[in-house]
PDB file of C-alpha atoms in Angstrom:
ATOM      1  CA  UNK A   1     -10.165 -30.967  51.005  1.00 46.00           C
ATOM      2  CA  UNK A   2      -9.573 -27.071  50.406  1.00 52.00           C
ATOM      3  CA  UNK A   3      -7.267 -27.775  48.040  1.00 52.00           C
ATOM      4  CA  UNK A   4      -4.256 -26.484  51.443  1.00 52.00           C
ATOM      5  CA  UNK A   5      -1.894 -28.888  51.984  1.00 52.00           C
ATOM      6  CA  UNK A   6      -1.630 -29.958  55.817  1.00 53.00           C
ATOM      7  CA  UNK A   7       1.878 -30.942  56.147  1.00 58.00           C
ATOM      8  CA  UNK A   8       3.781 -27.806  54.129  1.00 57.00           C
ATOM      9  CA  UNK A   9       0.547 -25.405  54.987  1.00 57.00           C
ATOM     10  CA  UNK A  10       0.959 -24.155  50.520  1.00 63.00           C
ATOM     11  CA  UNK A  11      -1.456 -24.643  48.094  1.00 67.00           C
ATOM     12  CA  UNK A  12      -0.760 -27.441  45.654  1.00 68.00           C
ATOM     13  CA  UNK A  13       0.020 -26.565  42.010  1.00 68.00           C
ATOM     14  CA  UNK A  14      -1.534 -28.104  39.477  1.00 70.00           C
ATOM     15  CA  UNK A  15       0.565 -30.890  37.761  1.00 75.00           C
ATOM     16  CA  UNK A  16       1.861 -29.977  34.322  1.00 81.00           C
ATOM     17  CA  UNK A  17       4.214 -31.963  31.675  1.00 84.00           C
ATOM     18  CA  UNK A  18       7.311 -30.027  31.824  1.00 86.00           C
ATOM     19  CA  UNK A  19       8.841 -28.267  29.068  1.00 87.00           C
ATOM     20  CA  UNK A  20      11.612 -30.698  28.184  1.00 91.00           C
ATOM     21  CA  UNK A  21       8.937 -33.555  27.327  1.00 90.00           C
ATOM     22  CA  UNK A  22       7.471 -33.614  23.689  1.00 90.00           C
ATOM     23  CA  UNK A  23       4.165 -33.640  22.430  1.00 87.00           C
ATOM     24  CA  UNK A  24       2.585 -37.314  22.416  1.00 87.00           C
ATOM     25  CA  UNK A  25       2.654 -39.029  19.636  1.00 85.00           C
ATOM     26  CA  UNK A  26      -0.832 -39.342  18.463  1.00 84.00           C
ATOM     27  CA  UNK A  27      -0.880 -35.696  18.503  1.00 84.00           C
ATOM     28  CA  UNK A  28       1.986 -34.625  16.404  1.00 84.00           C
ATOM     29  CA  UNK A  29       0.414 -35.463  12.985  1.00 84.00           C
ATOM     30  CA  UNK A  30      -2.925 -34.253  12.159  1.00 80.00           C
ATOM     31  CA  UNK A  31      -4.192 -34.480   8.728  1.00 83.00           C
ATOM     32  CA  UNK A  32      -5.725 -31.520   7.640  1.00 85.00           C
ATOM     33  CA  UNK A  33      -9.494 -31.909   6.798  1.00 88.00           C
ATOM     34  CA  UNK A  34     -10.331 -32.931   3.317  1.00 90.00           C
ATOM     35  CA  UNK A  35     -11.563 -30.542   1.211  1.00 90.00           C
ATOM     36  CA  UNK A  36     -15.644 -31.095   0.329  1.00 94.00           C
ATOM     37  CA  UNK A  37     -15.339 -28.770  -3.241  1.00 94.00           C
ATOM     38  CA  UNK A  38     -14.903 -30.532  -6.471  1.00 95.00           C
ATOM     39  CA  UNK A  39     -11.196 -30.571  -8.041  1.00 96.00           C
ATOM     40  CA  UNK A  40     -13.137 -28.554 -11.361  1.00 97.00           C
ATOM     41  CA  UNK A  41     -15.052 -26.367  -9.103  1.00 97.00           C
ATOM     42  CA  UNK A  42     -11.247 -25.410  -6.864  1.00 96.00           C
ATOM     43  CA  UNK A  43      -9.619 -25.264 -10.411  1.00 97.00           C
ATOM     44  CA  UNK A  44     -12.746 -22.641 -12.040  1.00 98.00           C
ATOM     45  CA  UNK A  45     -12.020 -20.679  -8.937  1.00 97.00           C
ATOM     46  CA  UNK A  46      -8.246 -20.281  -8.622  1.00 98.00           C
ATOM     47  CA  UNK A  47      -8.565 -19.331 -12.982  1.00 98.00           C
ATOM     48  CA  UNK A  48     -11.037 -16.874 -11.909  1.00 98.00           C
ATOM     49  CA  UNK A  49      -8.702 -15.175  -8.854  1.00 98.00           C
ATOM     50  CA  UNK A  50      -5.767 -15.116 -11.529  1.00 98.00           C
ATOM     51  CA  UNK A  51      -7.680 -13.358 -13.941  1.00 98.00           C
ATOM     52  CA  UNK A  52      -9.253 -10.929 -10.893  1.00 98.00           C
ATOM     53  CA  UNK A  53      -5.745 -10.393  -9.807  1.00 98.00           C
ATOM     54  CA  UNK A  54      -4.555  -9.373 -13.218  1.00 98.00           C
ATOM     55  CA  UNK A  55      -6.918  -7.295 -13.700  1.00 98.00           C
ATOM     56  CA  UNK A  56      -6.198  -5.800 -10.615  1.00 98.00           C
ATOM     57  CA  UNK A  57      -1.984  -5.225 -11.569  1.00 98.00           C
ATOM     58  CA  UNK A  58      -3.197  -4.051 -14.776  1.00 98.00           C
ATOM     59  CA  UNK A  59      -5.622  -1.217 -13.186  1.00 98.00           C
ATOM     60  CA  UNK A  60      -2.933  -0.756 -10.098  1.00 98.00           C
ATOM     61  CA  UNK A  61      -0.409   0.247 -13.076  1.00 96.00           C
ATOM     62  CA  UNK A  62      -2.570   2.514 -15.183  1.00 96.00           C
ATOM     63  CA  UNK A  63      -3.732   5.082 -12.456  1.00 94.00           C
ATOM     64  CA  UNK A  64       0.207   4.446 -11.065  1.00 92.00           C
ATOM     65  CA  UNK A  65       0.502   6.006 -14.579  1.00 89.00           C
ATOM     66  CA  UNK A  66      -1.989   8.496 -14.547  1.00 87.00           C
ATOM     67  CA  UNK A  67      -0.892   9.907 -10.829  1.00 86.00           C
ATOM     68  CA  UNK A  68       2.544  10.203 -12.462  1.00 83.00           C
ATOM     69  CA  UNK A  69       1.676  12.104 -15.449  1.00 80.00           C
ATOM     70  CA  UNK A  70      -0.939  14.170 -13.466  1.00 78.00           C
ATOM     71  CA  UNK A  71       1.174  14.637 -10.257  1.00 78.00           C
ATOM     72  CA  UNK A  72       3.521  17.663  -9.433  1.00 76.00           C
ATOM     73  CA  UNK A  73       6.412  16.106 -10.646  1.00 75.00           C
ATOM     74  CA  UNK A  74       4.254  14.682 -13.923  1.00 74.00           C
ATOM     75  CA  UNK A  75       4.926  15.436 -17.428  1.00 78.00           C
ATOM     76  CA  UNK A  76       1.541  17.461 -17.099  1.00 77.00           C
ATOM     77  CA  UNK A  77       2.409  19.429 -14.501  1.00 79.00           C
ATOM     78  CA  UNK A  78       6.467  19.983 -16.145  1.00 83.00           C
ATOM     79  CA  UNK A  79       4.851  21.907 -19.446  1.00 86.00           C
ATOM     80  CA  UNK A  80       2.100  23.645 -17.249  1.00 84.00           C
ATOM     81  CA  UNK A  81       5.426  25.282 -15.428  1.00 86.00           C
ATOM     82  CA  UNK A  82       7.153  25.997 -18.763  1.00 91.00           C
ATOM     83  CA  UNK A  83       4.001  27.978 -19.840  1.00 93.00           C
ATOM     84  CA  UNK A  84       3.423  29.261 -16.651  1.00 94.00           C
ATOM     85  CA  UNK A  85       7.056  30.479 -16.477  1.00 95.00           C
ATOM     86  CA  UNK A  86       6.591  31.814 -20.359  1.00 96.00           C
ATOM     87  CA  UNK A  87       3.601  33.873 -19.472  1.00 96.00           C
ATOM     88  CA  UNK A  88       5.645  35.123 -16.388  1.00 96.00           C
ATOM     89  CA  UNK A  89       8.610  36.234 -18.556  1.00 96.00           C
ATOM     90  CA  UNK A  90       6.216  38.227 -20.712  1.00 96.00           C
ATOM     91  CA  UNK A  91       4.332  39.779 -18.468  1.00 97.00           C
ATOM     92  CA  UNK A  92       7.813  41.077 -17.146  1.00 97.00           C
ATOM     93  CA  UNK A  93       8.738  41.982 -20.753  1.00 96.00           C
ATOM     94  CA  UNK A  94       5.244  44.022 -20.723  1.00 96.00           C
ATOM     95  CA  UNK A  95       5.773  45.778 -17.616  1.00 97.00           C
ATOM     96  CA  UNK A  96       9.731  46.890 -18.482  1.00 96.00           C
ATOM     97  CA  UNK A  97       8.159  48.148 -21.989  1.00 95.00           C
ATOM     98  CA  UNK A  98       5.155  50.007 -20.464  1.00 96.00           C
ATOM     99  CA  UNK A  99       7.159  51.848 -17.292  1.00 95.00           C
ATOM    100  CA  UNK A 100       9.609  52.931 -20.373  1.00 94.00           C
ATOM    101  CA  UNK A 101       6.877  54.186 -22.165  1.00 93.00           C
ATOM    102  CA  UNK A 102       5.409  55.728 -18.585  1.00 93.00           C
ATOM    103  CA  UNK A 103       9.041  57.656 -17.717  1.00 92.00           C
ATOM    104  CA  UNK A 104       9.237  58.729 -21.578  1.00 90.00           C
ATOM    105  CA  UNK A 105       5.916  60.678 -20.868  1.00 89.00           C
ATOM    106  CA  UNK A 106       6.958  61.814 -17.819  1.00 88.00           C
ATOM    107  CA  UNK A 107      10.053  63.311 -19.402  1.00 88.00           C
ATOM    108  CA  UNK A 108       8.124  64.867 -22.054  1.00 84.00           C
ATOM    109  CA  UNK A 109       5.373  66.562 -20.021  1.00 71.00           C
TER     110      UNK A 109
END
């Protein structure tokens, strides 16, 4: 057959178990497949991840330190604006004393 039905003239859908039925059975509970590695070898491994991943926090939280002490906002970069804005007062200071001293030659000559 063509797969037409002769007395509607529609194809015929393919059965399917509707929604409303559950899965069977003997396919609800699966175990999961043993595991093959030795209970020593799994427990070497998970020591080793811990100590990896501590290692990891303990190098995530030193450059976390280092950014903050070396970012704009750092402690670095606070005292390199205090003696940047020191420098800038005195260089002001400067320039006031040397246009005095300019106008009181000026005045003179």
């Amino acid at each position: 057959s063509s797969g037409i039905n002769a007395e509607f003239g529609k194809w015929i859908v393919p059965h399917h178990k509707p929604r409303w039925i559950p899965m069977a059975r003997s396919k609800m509970f699966v175990d999961p497949p043993k595991s093959l590695i030795p209970k020593e070898e799994q427990e070497h491994i998970a020591e080793l991840n811990e100590q990896y991943m501590m290692r990891m926090r303990a190098l995530h939280m030193y450059l976390k330190e280092d950014d903050m002490k070396n970012s704009d906002t750092g402690e670095a970069a606070m005292i390199a604006a205090k003696k940047e804005e020191e420098e800038h007062l005195l260089n002001i200071k400067q320039n006031e004393e040397k246009t005095c001293e300019l106008l009181k030659l000026e005045k003179l000559g």
